[in-house]
Short mmCIF file of C-alpha atoms in Angstrom, two decimals:
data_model
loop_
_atom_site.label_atom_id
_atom_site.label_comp_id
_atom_site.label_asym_id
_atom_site.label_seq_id
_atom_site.Cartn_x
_atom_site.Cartn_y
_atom_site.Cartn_z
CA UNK A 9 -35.48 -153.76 -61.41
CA UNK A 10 -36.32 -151.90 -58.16
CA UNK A 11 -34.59 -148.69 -57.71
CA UNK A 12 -34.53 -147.22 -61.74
CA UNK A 13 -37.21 -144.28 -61.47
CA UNK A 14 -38.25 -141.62 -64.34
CA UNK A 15 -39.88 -138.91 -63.62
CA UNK A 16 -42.47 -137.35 -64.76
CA UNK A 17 -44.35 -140.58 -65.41
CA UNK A 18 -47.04 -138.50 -67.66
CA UNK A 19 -46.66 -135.42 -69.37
CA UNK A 20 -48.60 -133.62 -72.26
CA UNK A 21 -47.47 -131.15 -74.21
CA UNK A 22 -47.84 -129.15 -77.25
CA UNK A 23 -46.62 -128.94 -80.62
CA UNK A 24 -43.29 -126.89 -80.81
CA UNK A 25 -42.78 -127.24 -76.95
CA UNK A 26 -39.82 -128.68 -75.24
CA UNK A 27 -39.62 -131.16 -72.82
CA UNK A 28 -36.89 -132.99 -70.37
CA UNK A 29 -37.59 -136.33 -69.41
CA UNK A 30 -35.20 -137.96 -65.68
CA UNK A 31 -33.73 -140.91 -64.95
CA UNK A 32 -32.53 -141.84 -61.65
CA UNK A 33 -30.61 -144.83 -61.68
CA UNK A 34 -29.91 -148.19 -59.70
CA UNK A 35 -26.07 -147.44 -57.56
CA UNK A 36 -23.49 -148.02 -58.86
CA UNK A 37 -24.02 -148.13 -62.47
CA UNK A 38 -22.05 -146.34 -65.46
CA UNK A 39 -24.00 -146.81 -68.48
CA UNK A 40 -27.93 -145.65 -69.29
CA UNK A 41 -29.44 -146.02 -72.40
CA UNK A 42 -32.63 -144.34 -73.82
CA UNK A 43 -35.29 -146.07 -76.04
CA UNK A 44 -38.93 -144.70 -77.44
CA UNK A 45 -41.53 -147.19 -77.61
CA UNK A 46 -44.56 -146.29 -80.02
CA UNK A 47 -47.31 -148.68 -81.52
CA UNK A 48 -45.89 -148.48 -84.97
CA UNK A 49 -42.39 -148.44 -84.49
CA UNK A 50 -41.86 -150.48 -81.57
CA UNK A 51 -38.87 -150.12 -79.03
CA UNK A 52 -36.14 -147.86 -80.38
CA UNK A 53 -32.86 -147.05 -79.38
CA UNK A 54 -32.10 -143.60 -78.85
CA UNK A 55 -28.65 -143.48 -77.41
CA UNK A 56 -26.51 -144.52 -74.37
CA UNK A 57 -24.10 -142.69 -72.06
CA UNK A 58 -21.12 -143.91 -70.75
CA UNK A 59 -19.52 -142.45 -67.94
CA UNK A 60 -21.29 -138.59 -68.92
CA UNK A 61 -20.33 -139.54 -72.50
CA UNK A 62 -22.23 -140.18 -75.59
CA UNK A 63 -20.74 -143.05 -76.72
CA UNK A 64 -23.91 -145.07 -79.22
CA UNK A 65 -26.48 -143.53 -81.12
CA UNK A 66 -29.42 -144.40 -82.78
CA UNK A 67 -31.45 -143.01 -85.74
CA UNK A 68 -33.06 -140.07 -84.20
CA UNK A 69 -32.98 -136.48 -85.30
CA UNK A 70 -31.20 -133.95 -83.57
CA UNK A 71 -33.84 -132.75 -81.63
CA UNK A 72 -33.26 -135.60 -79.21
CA UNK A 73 -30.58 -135.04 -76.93
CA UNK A 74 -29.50 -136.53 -73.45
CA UNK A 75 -27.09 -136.71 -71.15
CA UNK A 76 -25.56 -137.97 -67.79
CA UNK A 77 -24.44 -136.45 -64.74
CA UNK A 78 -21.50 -137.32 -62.45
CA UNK A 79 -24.13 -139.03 -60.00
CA UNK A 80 -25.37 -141.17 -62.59
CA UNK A 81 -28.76 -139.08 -63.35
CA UNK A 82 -29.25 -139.07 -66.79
CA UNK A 83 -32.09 -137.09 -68.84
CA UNK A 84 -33.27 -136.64 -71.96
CA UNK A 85 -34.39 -133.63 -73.94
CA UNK A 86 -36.81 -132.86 -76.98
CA UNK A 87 -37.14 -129.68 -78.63
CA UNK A 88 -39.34 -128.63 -80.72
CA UNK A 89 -41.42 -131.56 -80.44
CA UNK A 90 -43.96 -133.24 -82.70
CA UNK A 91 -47.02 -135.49 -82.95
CA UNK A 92 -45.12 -138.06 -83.85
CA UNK A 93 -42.83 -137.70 -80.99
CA UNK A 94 -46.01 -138.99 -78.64
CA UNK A 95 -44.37 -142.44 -77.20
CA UNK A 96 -43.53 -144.20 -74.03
CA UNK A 97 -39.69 -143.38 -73.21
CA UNK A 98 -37.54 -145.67 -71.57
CA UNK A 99 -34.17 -145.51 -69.88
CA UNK A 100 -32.33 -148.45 -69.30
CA UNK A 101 -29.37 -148.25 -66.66
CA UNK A 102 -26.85 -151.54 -67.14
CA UNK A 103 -25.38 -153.58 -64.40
CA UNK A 104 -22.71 -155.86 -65.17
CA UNK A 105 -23.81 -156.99 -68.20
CA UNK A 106 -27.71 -156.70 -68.01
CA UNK A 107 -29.84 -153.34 -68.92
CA UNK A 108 -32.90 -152.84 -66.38
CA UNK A 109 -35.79 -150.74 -67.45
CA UNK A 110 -37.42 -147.57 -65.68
CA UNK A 111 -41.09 -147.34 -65.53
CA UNK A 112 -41.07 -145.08 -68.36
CA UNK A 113 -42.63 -141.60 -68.88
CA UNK A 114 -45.56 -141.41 -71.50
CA UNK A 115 -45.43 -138.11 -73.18
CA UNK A 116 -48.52 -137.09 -75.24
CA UNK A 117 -47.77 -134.12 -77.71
CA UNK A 118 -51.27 -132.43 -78.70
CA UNK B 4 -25.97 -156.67 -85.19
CA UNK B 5 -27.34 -159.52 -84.52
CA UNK B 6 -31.30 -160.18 -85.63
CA UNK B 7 -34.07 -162.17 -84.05
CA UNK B 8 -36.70 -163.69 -84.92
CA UNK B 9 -39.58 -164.45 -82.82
CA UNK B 10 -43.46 -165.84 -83.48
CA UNK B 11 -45.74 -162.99 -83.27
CA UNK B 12 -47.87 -164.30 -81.02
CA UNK B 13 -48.57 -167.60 -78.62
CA UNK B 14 -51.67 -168.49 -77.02
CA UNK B 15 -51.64 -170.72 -73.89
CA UNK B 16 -53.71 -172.20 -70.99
CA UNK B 17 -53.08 -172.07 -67.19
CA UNK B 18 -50.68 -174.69 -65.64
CA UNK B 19 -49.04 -175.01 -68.68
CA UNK B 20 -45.68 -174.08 -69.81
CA UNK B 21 -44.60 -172.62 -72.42
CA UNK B 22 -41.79 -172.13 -75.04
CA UNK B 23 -40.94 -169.62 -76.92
CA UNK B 24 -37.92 -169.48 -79.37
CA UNK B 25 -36.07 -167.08 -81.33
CA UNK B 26 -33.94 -167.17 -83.91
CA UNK B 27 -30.53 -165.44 -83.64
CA UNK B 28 -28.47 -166.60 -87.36
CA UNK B 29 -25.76 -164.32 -86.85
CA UNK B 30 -25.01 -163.92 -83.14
CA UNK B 31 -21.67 -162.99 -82.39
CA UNK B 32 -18.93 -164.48 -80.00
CA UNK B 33 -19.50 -161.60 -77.64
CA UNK B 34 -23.03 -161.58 -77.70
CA UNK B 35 -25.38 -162.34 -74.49
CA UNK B 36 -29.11 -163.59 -75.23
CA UNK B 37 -31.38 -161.94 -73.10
CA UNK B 38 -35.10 -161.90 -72.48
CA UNK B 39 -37.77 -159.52 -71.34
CA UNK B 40 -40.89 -159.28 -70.51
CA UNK B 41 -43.15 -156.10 -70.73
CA UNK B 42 -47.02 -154.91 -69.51
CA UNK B 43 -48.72 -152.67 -71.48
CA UNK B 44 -47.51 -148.92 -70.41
CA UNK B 45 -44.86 -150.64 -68.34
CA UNK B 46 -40.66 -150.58 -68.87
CA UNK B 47 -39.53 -154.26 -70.05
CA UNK B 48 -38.86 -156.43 -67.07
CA UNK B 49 -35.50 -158.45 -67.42
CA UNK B 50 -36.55 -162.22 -67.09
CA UNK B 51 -33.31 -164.02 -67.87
CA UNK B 52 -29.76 -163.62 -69.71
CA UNK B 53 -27.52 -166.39 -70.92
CA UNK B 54 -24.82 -167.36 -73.27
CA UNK B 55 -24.42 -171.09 -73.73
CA UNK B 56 -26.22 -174.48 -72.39
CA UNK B 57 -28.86 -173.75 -70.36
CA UNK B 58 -30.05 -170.75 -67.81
CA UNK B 59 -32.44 -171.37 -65.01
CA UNK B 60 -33.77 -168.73 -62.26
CA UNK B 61 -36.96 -168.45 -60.31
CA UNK B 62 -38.88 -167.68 -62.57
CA UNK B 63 -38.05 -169.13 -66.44
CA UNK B 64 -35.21 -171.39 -67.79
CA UNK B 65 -33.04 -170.85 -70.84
CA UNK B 66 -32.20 -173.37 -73.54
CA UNK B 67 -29.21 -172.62 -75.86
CA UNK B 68 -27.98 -175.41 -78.06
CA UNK B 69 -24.03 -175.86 -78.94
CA UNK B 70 -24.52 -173.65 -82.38
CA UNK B 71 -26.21 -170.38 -80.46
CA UNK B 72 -28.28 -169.75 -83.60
CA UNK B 73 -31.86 -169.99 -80.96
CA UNK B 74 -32.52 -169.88 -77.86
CA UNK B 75 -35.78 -170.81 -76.50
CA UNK B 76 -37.46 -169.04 -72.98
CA UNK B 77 -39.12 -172.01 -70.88
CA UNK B 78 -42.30 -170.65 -68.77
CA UNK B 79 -43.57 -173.26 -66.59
CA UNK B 80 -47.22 -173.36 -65.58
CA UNK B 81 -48.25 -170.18 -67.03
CA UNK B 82 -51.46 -168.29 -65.02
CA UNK B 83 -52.83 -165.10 -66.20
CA UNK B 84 -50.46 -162.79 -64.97
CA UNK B 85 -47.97 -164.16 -67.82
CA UNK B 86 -49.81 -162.70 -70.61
CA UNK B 87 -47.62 -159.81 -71.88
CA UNK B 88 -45.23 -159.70 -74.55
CA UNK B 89 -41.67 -161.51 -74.53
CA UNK B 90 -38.74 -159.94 -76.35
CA UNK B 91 -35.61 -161.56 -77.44
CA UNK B 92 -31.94 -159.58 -77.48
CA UNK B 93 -29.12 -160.44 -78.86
CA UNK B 94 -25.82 -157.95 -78.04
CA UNK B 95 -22.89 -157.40 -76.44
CA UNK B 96 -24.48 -155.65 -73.89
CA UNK B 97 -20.63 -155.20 -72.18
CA UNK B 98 -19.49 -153.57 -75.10
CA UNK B 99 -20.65 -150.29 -77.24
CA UNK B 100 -23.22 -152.13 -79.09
CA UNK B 101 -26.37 -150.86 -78.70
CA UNK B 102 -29.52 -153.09 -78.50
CA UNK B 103 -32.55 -153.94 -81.24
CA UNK B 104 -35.55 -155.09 -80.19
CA UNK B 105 -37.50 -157.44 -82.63
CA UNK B 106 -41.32 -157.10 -82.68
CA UNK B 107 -41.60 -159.52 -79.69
CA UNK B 108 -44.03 -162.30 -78.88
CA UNK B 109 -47.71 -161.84 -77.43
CA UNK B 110 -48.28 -164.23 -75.00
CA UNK B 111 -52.06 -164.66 -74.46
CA UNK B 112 -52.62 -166.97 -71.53
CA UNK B 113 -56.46 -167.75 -71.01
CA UNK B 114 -57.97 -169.66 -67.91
#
């Protein structure tokens, strides 16, 4: 839906680097969620804020990490980051009771 | 939380429409269906969301019989630009449920 942008939209990096991935969202919304998309695996949930909150998480090791700010910018962080972590990633502000997707940022780890 | 089931993949012609159904056994009472539809390198694009009967916009129409167990996404006259893949959700997007995504169905639409 027009108005959910990430930023960067590409971005390569290296092994053991750290990178933080932003999501501007539509108005007025509360919630964002995160998801990785990879080949293999598919879409993935990797959590959702509520309100600046954590409040879901999915199966992700602790070197993913988000959060949300009082204007509804949310971004997400990887430390440390590996090979595998090379994926399309995907926040997803809600409306009412719909989630609408960014663009997404494609991250290549070398 | 609630799994679906979808066909892997659908081939189709222009002009003609097409249905594609998923499987949802053990949806819940609060659960909303909702479909997607993503490019390659793009963010899903939210196509339609319903939760009993049927669900029509501009652009696709949503059949959900009495038992909720499917739900099938109606595409009518297909062209090109339709080939992508279709995901099914099942959740109580309202609530602190978060969303799986099945493998989705690849839509091939050829001339």
């Amino acid at each position: 839906k027009a108005g959910v942008t990430q930023t960067p939209r590409y971005l390569i990096k290296t092994r053991g680097q750290q990178v933080t991935l932003s999501c501007s969202p539509i108005s007025g919304h509360r919630s964002v969620s995160w998801y990785q998309q990879t080949p293999g695996q598919g879409l993935q949930f990797l959590f959702e804020y509520f309100s600046e909150t954590q409040r879901n998480k999915g199966n992700f090791p602790g070197r993913f990490s988000g959060r949300q700010f009082s204007n509804s910018r949310s971004e997400m962080n990887v430390s440390t980051l590996e090979l595998g972590d090379s994926a399309l990633y995907l926040c997803a502000p809600r409306m009412q009771e719909t989630q609408y997707f960014g663009p997404g940022t494609r991250l290549l780890v070398l | 939380l609630a799994k679906t089931t979808q066909p892997i993949s659908m081939d189709s012609y222009e002009g003609q429409e097409v249905n594609i159904t998923c499987s949802h056994n053990n949806i819940a009472t609060n659960d909303y269906i909702t479909w997607y539809q993503q490019f390659p390198s793009q963010g899903p694009r939210f196509i339609i969301q319903g939760y009993k009967t049927k669900v029509t916009n501009e652009v696709a129409s949503l059949f959900i019989p009495a038992d909720r167990k499917s739900s099938t996404l109606s595409l009518p006259r297909v062209s090109l630009s339709d080939t992508a893949v279709y995901y099914c959700l099942v959740g109580d997007i309202g609530g602190f449920q978060k969303l799986v995504f099945g493998t989705g169905t690849r839509l091939l639409v050829s001339p």
